[in-house]
Amino acid sequence: MSGLFSKENKEAFINPLNLNNPIAVQVLGICSALAVTAQLEPALVMGLSVTIITAFSSLVISLIRNTIPSRIRIIVQLVVVAALVTIVSMVLKAYLYHVSVQLSVYVGLIITNCILMGRLEAFAMSHSPWPSFLDGVGNGIGYALVLIVVGAIRELFGAGTLLGYKVIPQCVYEAGYKDCGMMVMPSMALILIGCVIWAQRSLNKESK
Amino acid sequence: MGKLNTNSNGYIIAYASGLVLIVAFLLAGVYQALKPLSDANVEIDKKSQILKSLNIRDIDDNDAIVAKFAEVVEADQIIDIKANVLKEGKEQVNDGFRVDKISENEMPLYICKVNGETKYVIPMKGKGLWGPIWGYVSVNADKKNVYGAYFNHEGETAGLGAIISEYENFQKQFAGKNLCKDGKYLSVVKYGTVKDPDVQCDGISGATKTCDGVSAMIADGLQMYSAFLNK
């Protein structure tokens, strides 16, 4: 064991934040990114829940990776993910009811999020538990970052608020400014994610 | 680990069966263990929704919700479509409160007293874009005007259809509206096209189907309770 935070482990965690971002580079999990980014708050909640689930499903799959028959590995991964998500949602319902009500929409979206399957298949199946856990956390946060950027832009320009608080002052509206209704539409999420990918890739090209 | 052939048919069948059994027992166990807690939460949530339809919205504490509900709601009756009272429900959380499905022979009705005035709360169920929506509409003692309204949903689009569950952006405008005017029921119309503010509310841009669902739910609900409302 070459230390808990060896170079490889750090890379497993840091790469998905930027160079190997699940949305911008791997282009995974786009559908849920479109669905929940009309406002900042659902984007935050979704980002957090996906991070928790990617981390723990990677850990579980990595622990049992040597016993999984390769012909049914996708089914096994899906069962583990679905069981984890269901348990988390039941625990929330018992202890944090308000959060669970907010999450109800996302539970299904988390199970079907392709980042989960993508990372389990590409990383956790061939790495030991600790790096897999870090990879899960990193990918979850990388996903959350893009969601937060898109959610913040859409809420700010679509409704003039952030997390429900008025940000654009009334005097700006009186001067003739109007909220951009287009921002609220799902198509705008696609365009914004396109812009994020564009910006992220050209920045990375320059830094090389 | 020794040389285990993880690709033999026998191993795969055993592995899959074992995995499914473990997961099934795990989920069933967790569900049973947590059921009393989550049932209690659901009950308190229902009470809080009924209170919200009566414009009592600033209570977050569970005990305070239970206490306020006991104070405000005088009875939960069950009536039928002809407005006959089938059960009195003086215990507040037995008869009408326990009813989840609304049918012609079993229609819950909550009789409440807010600041000394009688209000009736009518529960409603309908369909949104993706799944069920529901709501509680409180009606003044004259049974003509809305006192307050609360709506919620199971899976409407976050940031669009989900706005029906927000007070400031949607539910606030229902207070004071007529239930029915010139044969037209209270409805939600496209944002900015309200012609008759007595019986129309502004919809939400980007959530036309959910708002249509709210309109249909209100019309259905008022129709069902019409014998009671006209009594």
Tab-separated table of N, CA, C and O in Angstrom, chain A residues 35-39 42 64 66-72 75-76 79-80 82-84 86-87 90-98 101 104-106 154 184-186, chain B residues 1 6-9 11-12 15-16 19-20 23 26-28 30-31 34 37-38 41-42 45 52 60 62 152-160 163 166 169 205-206:
chain	number	residue	atom	x	y	z
A	35	ALA	N	-32.452	17.962	-17.101
A	35	ALA	CA	-33.738	17.951	-16.403
A	35	ALA	C	-33.749	18.802	-15.146
A	35	ALA	O	-34.778	19.363	-14.801
A	36	VAL	N	-32.643	18.889	-14.439
A	36	VAL	CA	-32.712	19.489	-13.099
A	36	VAL	C	-31.997	20.832	-12.972
A	36	VAL	O	-31.794	21.310	-11.872
A	37	THR	N	-31.608	21.452	-14.095
A	37	THR	CA	-30.803	22.658	-13.956
A	37	THR	C	-31.581	23.946	-14.189
A	37	THR	O	-30.985	24.995	-14.361
A	38	ALA	N	-32.910	23.897	-14.186
A	38	ALA	CA	-33.655	25.140	-14.375
A	38	ALA	C	-33.461	26.074	-13.183
A	38	ALA	O	-33.566	27.287	-13.304
A	39	GLN	N	-33.177	25.490	-12.011
A	39	GLN	CA	-32.884	26.296	-10.830
A	39	GLN	C	-31.650	25.731	-10.138
A	39	GLN	O	-31.278	24.577	-10.370
A	42	PRO	N	-32.293	22.485	-7.040
A	42	PRO	CA	-32.336	21.078	-7.465
A	42	PRO	C	-31.014	20.611	-8.044
A	42	PRO	O	-30.638	19.434	-7.868
A	64	ILE	N	-16.503	-6.426	-4.492
A	64	ILE	CA	-16.935	-7.746	-4.963
A	64	ILE	C	-16.527	-7.991	-6.417
A	64	ILE	O	-17.007	-8.921	-7.043
A	66	ASN	N	-14.026	-9.286	-7.968
A	66	ASN	CA	-13.428	-10.551	-8.383
A	66	ASN	C	-14.428	-11.701	-8.393
A	66	ASN	O	-14.158	-12.749	-8.958
A	67	THR	N	-15.573	-11.495	-7.761
A	67	THR	CA	-16.552	-12.588	-7.728
A	67	THR	C	-17.616	-12.420	-8.804
A	67	THR	O	-18.404	-13.335	-9.033
A	68	ILE	N	-17.673	-11.232	-9.436
A	68	ILE	CA	-18.768	-10.980	-10.377
A	68	ILE	C	-18.534	-11.724	-11.684
A	68	ILE	O	-17.493	-11.539	-12.315
A	69	PRO	N	-19.484	-12.565	-12.121
A	69	PRO	CA	-19.341	-13.219	-13.430
A	69	PRO	C	-19.408	-12.159	-14.523
A	69	PRO	O	-20.321	-11.326	-14.510
A	70	SER	N	-18.444	-12.179	-15.448
A	70	SER	CA	-18.371	-11.055	-16.391
A	70	SER	C	-19.587	-10.995	-17.300
A	70	SER	O	-19.945	-9.931	-17.782
A	71	ARG	N	-20.255	-12.148	-17.521
A	71	ARG	CA	-21.388	-12.111	-18.443
A	71	ARG	C	-22.612	-11.416	-17.858
A	71	ARG	O	-23.473	-10.961	-18.598
A	72	ILE	N	-22.719	-11.361	-16.557
A	72	ILE	CA	-23.877	-10.647	-15.988
A	72	ILE	C	-23.423	-9.438	-15.164
A	72	ILE	O	-24.141	-8.973	-14.288
A	75	ILE	N	-25.787	-6.363	-15.035
A	75	ILE	CA	-26.975	-6.590	-14.199
A	75	ILE	C	-26.598	-6.448	-12.726
A	75	ILE	O	-27.303	-5.801	-11.943
A	76	VAL	N	-25.452	-7.043	-12.358
A	76	VAL	CA	-25.021	-6.963	-10.960
A	76	VAL	C	-24.801	-5.506	-10.568
A	76	VAL	O	-25.244	-5.061	-9.498
A	79	VAL	N	-28.130	-3.789	-10.079
A	79	VAL	CA	-28.811	-4.212	-8.853
A	79	VAL	C	-28.196	-3.503	-7.644
A	79	VAL	O	-28.910	-2.994	-6.769
A	80	VAL	N	-26.865	-3.447	-7.612
A	80	VAL	CA	-26.199	-2.787	-6.483
A	80	VAL	C	-26.591	-1.307	-6.427
A	80	VAL	O	-26.953	-0.774	-5.364
A	82	ALA	N	-29.254	0.200	-7.734
A	82	ALA	CA	-30.666	0.389	-7.406
A	82	ALA	C	-30.923	0.131	-5.929
A	82	ALA	O	-31.661	0.874	-5.275
A	83	ALA	N	-30.272	-0.922	-5.375
A	83	ALA	CA	-30.470	-1.222	-3.961
A	83	ALA	C	-29.963	-0.073	-3.093
A	83	ALA	O	-30.648	0.366	-2.161
A	84	LEU	N	-28.780	0.453	-3.432
A	84	LEU	CA	-28.214	1.563	-2.651
A	84	LEU	C	-29.132	2.783	-2.691
A	84	LEU	O	-29.420	3.393	-1.654
A	86	THR	N	-32.283	2.941	-3.316
A	86	THR	CA	-33.541	2.705	-2.602
A	86	THR	C	-33.342	2.805	-1.095
A	86	THR	O	-34.158	3.403	-0.383
A	87	ILE	N	-32.236	2.230	-0.601
A	87	ILE	CA	-31.977	2.298	0.839
A	87	ILE	C	-31.794	3.746	1.272
A	87	ILE	O	-32.374	4.197	2.261
A	90	MET	N	-35.082	5.446	1.456
A	90	MET	CA	-35.907	5.033	2.603
A	90	MET	C	-35.390	5.652	3.903
A	90	MET	O	-36.179	6.079	4.759
A	91	VAL	N	-34.074	5.696	4.046
A	91	VAL	CA	-33.497	6.296	5.261
A	91	VAL	C	-33.858	7.779	5.323
A	91	VAL	O	-34.255	8.302	6.372
A	92	LEU	N	-33.759	8.455	4.167
A	92	LEU	CA	-34.114	9.875	4.147
A	92	LEU	C	-35.581	10.060	4.520
A	92	LEU	O	-35.937	10.982	5.253
A	93	LYS	N	-36.438	9.186	4.016
A	93	LYS	CA	-37.864	9.319	4.280
A	93	LYS	C	-38.159	9.188	5.775
A	93	LYS	O	-39.077	9.817	6.298
A	94	ALA	N	-37.353	8.367	6.471
A	94	ALA	CA	-37.588	8.174	7.895
A	94	ALA	C	-36.980	9.292	8.731
A	94	ALA	O	-37.559	9.696	9.733
A	95	TYR	N	-35.807	9.781	8.320
A	95	TYR	CA	-35.106	10.722	9.205
A	95	TYR	C	-35.076	12.160	8.676
A	95	TYR	O	-35.012	13.093	9.455
A	96	LEU	N	-35.072	12.342	7.360
A	96	LEU	CA	-35.037	13.703	6.810
A	96	LEU	C	-36.140	13.821	5.769
A	96	LEU	O	-35.897	13.834	4.569
A	97	TYR	N	-37.378	13.872	6.261
A	97	TYR	CA	-38.509	13.749	5.360
A	97	TYR	C	-38.525	14.837	4.289
A	97	TYR	O	-38.815	14.575	3.127
A	98	HIS	N	-38.173	16.058	4.675
A	98	HIS	CA	-38.259	17.160	3.704
A	98	HIS	C	-37.287	16.971	2.548
A	98	HIS	O	-37.611	17.223	1.391
A	101	VAL	N	-38.672	14.352	0.185
A	101	VAL	CA	-39.730	14.853	-0.685
A	101	VAL	C	-39.106	15.585	-1.875
A	101	VAL	O	-39.514	15.419	-3.022
A	104	SER	N	-37.553	13.106	-4.366
A	104	SER	CA	-38.374	12.054	-4.964
A	104	SER	C	-38.237	12.001	-6.483
A	104	SER	O	-38.152	10.937	-7.078
A	105	VAL	N	-38.159	13.174	-7.098
A	105	VAL	CA	-38.036	13.228	-8.556
A	105	VAL	C	-36.740	12.592	-9.015
A	105	VAL	O	-36.658	11.989	-10.084
A	106	TYR	N	-35.699	12.750	-8.222
A	106	TYR	CA	-34.364	12.432	-8.712
A	106	TYR	C	-33.981	10.985	-8.503
A	106	TYR	O	-33.046	10.513	-9.136
A	154	ARG	N	-28.898	29.575	-15.516
A	154	ARG	CA	-30.294	29.524	-15.944
A	154	ARG	C	-31.215	30.223	-14.940
A	154	ARG	O	-32.146	30.922	-15.316
A	184	VAL	N	-35.407	29.145	-19.196
A	184	VAL	CA	-36.129	28.154	-18.407
A	184	VAL	C	-36.384	26.889	-19.221
A	184	VAL	O	-36.591	25.822	-18.683
A	185	MET	N	-36.366	27.027	-20.542
A	185	MET	CA	-36.663	25.875	-21.411
A	185	MET	C	-35.497	24.873	-21.406
A	185	MET	O	-34.333	25.269	-21.335
A	186	PRO	N	-35.816	23.573	-21.511
A	186	PRO	CA	-34.760	22.560	-21.501
A	186	PRO	C	-33.734	22.742	-22.620
A	186	PRO	O	-32.553	22.450	-22.436
B	1	MET	N	-7.481	-15.856	-3.828
B	1	MET	CA	-8.634	-16.660	-4.220
B	1	MET	C	-8.194	-17.731	-5.213
B	1	MET	O	-7.417	-17.447	-6.124
B	6	THR	N	-15.683	-18.246	-12.823
B	6	THR	CA	-16.833	-17.362	-12.611
B	6	THR	C	-17.726	-17.288	-13.839
B	6	THR	O	-18.697	-16.562	-13.840
B	7	ASN	N	-17.367	-18.030	-14.898
B	7	ASN	CA	-18.207	-17.962	-16.092
B	7	ASN	C	-19.018	-19.228	-16.349
B	7	ASN	O	-19.668	-19.342	-17.379
B	8	SER	N	-18.954	-20.170	-15.407
B	8	SER	CA	-19.768	-21.370	-15.613
B	8	SER	C	-21.232	-21.043	-15.339
B	8	SER	O	-21.545	-20.159	-14.541
B	9	ASN	N	-22.115	-21.761	-16.027
B	9	ASN	CA	-23.547	-21.487	-15.873
B	9	ASN	C	-23.998	-21.638	-14.430
B	9	ASN	O	-24.768	-20.819	-13.923
B	11	TYR	N	-22.329	-21.265	-11.662
B	11	TYR	CA	-21.889	-20.143	-10.825
B	11	TYR	C	-22.743	-18.913	-11.082
B	11	TYR	O	-23.158	-18.227	-10.142
B	12	ILE	N	-23.014	-18.643	-12.361
B	12	ILE	CA	-23.775	-17.435	-12.695
B	12	ILE	C	-25.173	-17.495	-12.076
B	12	ILE	O	-25.641	-16.532	-11.456
B	15	TYR	N	-24.883	-17.134	-8.344
B	15	TYR	CA	-24.498	-15.761	-7.982
B	15	TYR	C	-25.698	-14.825	-8.082
B	15	TYR	O	-25.984	-14.054	-7.170
B	16	ALA	N	-26.417	-14.953	-9.228
B	16	ALA	CA	-27.563	-14.063	-9.439
B	16	ALA	C	-28.631	-14.313	-8.384
B	16	ALA	O	-29.166	-13.364	-7.788
B	19	LEU	N	-27.460	-12.954	-5.011
B	19	LEU	CA	-27.470	-11.490	-4.984
B	19	LEU	C	-28.894	-10.969	-4.811
B	19	LEU	O	-29.159	-10.094	-3.972
B	20	VAL	N	-29.814	-11.544	-5.594
B	20	VAL	CA	-31.197	-11.076	-5.532
B	20	VAL	C	-31.792	-11.335	-4.151
B	20	VAL	O	-32.474	-10.477	-3.578
B	23	VAL	N	-30.300	-8.826	-1.638
B	23	VAL	CA	-30.856	-7.482	-1.836
B	23	VAL	C	-32.323	-7.433	-1.399
B	23	VAL	O	-32.757	-6.480	-0.749
B	26	LEU	N	-32.514	-7.453	2.353
B	26	LEU	CA	-31.973	-6.182	2.839
B	26	LEU	C	-33.016	-5.076	2.708
B	26	LEU	O	-33.326	-4.361	3.668
B	27	LEU	N	-33.590	-4.960	1.492
B	27	LEU	CA	-34.560	-3.884	1.250
B	27	LEU	C	-35.801	-4.080	2.116
B	27	LEU	O	-36.293	-3.128	2.727
B	28	ALA	N	-36.295	-5.327	2.177
B	28	ALA	CA	-37.497	-5.580	2.977
B	28	ALA	C	-37.224	-5.262	4.442
B	28	ALA	O	-38.054	-4.653	5.130
B	30	VAL	N	-34.926	-3.182	5.759
B	30	VAL	CA	-34.802	-1.741	5.983
B	30	VAL	C	-36.176	-1.087	5.945
B	30	VAL	O	-36.519	-0.248	6.779
B	31	TYR	N	-37.007	-1.524	4.974
B	31	TYR	CA	-38.344	-0.929	4.838
B	31	TYR	C	-39.160	-1.143	6.106
B	31	TYR	O	-39.748	-0.217	6.656
B	34	LEU	N	-37.926	0.860	9.113
B	34	LEU	CA	-38.121	2.311	9.066
B	34	LEU	C	-39.586	2.708	8.877
B	34	LEU	O	-39.927	3.876	8.931
B	37	LEU	N	-41.444	5.079	11.397
B	37	LEU	CA	-40.938	6.455	11.324
B	37	LEU	C	-41.462	7.171	10.085
B	37	LEU	O	-41.912	8.317	10.156
B	38	SER	N	-41.406	6.475	8.920
B	38	SER	CA	-41.810	7.187	7.705
B	38	SER	C	-43.325	7.371	7.653
B	38	SER	O	-43.804	8.384	7.162
B	41	ASN	N	-44.054	10.410	9.549
B	41	ASN	CA	-43.702	11.590	8.759
B	41	ASN	C	-44.764	11.915	7.722
B	41	ASN	O	-45.102	13.077	7.504
B	42	VAL	N	-45.278	10.855	7.063
B	42	VAL	CA	-46.297	11.070	6.034
B	42	VAL	C	-47.545	11.694	6.648
B	42	VAL	O	-48.143	12.611	6.098
B	45	ASP	N	-46.911	15.247	7.439
B	45	ASP	CA	-46.848	15.999	6.194
B	45	ASP	C	-48.255	16.304	5.680
B	45	ASP	O	-48.534	17.408	5.219
B	52	LYS	N	-51.506	24.292	5.389
B	52	LYS	CA	-51.034	25.256	4.392
B	52	LYS	C	-52.182	25.742	3.518
B	52	LYS	O	-52.212	26.905	3.114
B	60	ASP	N	-42.863	24.848	11.042
B	60	ASP	CA	-41.978	23.805	10.538
B	60	ASP	C	-41.838	22.657	11.530
B	60	ASP	O	-41.583	21.530	11.163
B	62	ASN	N	-42.508	19.680	13.916
B	62	ASN	CA	-43.495	18.595	13.852
B	62	ASN	C	-44.535	18.666	14.962
B	62	ASN	O	-45.732	18.524	14.719
B	152	ASN	N	-49.454	20.011	-4.649
B	152	ASN	CA	-48.149	19.356	-4.677
B	152	ASN	C	-48.161	18.285	-5.758
B	152	ASN	O	-49.187	18.028	-6.383
B	153	HIS	N	-47.022	17.656	-5.966
B	153	HIS	CA	-46.877	16.758	-7.103
B	153	HIS	C	-45.889	15.674	-6.740
B	153	HIS	O	-45.140	15.796	-5.773
B	154	GLU	N	-45.875	14.624	-7.540
B	154	GLU	CA	-44.928	13.559	-7.261
B	154	GLU	C	-43.665	13.716	-8.088
B	154	GLU	O	-42.565	13.599	-7.585
B	155	GLY	N	-43.827	14.023	-9.370
B	155	GLY	CA	-42.625	14.055	-10.210
B	155	GLY	C	-42.678	15.057	-11.342
B	155	GLY	O	-42.189	14.789	-12.428
B	156	GLU	N	-43.260	16.240	-11.099
B	156	GLU	CA	-43.256	17.235	-12.168
B	156	GLU	C	-41.843	17.795	-12.343
B	156	GLU	O	-41.023	17.742	-11.442
B	157	THR	N	-41.573	18.347	-13.513
B	157	THR	CA	-40.229	18.824	-13.837
B	157	THR	C	-39.751	19.884	-12.841
B	157	THR	O	-40.445	20.870	-12.605
B	158	ALA	N	-38.567	19.652	-12.267
B	158	ALA	CA	-38.008	20.604	-11.314
B	158	ALA	C	-37.833	21.958	-11.994
B	158	ALA	O	-37.346	22.038	-13.114
B	159	GLY	N	-38.256	23.017	-11.300
B	159	GLY	CA	-38.068	24.359	-11.843
B	159	GLY	C	-39.161	24.781	-12.811
B	159	GLY	O	-39.255	25.948	-13.164
B	160	LEU	N	-39.994	23.831	-13.288
B	160	LEU	CA	-41.103	24.210	-14.179
B	160	LEU	C	-42.424	23.772	-13.540
B	160	LEU	O	-43.008	24.510	-12.773
B	163	ILE	N	-43.211	24.082	-9.792
B	163	ILE	CA	-43.525	25.375	-9.178
B	163	ILE	C	-44.947	25.386	-8.606
B	163	ILE	O	-45.243	26.180	-7.718
B	166	GLU	N	-45.128	25.783	-4.977
B	166	GLU	CA	-44.583	26.979	-4.302
B	166	GLU	C	-45.688	27.994	-4.041
B	166	GLU	O	-46.543	28.219	-4.890
B	169	ASN	N	-44.936	31.797	-5.916
B	169	ASN	CA	-44.993	31.836	-7.373
B	169	ASN	C	-46.292	31.309	-7.945
B	169	ASN	O	-46.554	31.479	-9.122
B	205	SER	N	-44.969	29.576	-17.200
B	205	SER	CA	-44.340	29.411	-18.512
B	205	SER	C	-43.508	28.140	-18.522
B	205	SER	O	-42.722	27.901	-17.611
B	206	GLY	N	-43.695	27.325	-19.533
B	206	GLY	CA	-42.906	26.106	-19.648
B	206	GLY	C	-43.533	24.929	-18.934
B	206	GLY	O	-42.975	23.845	-18.938
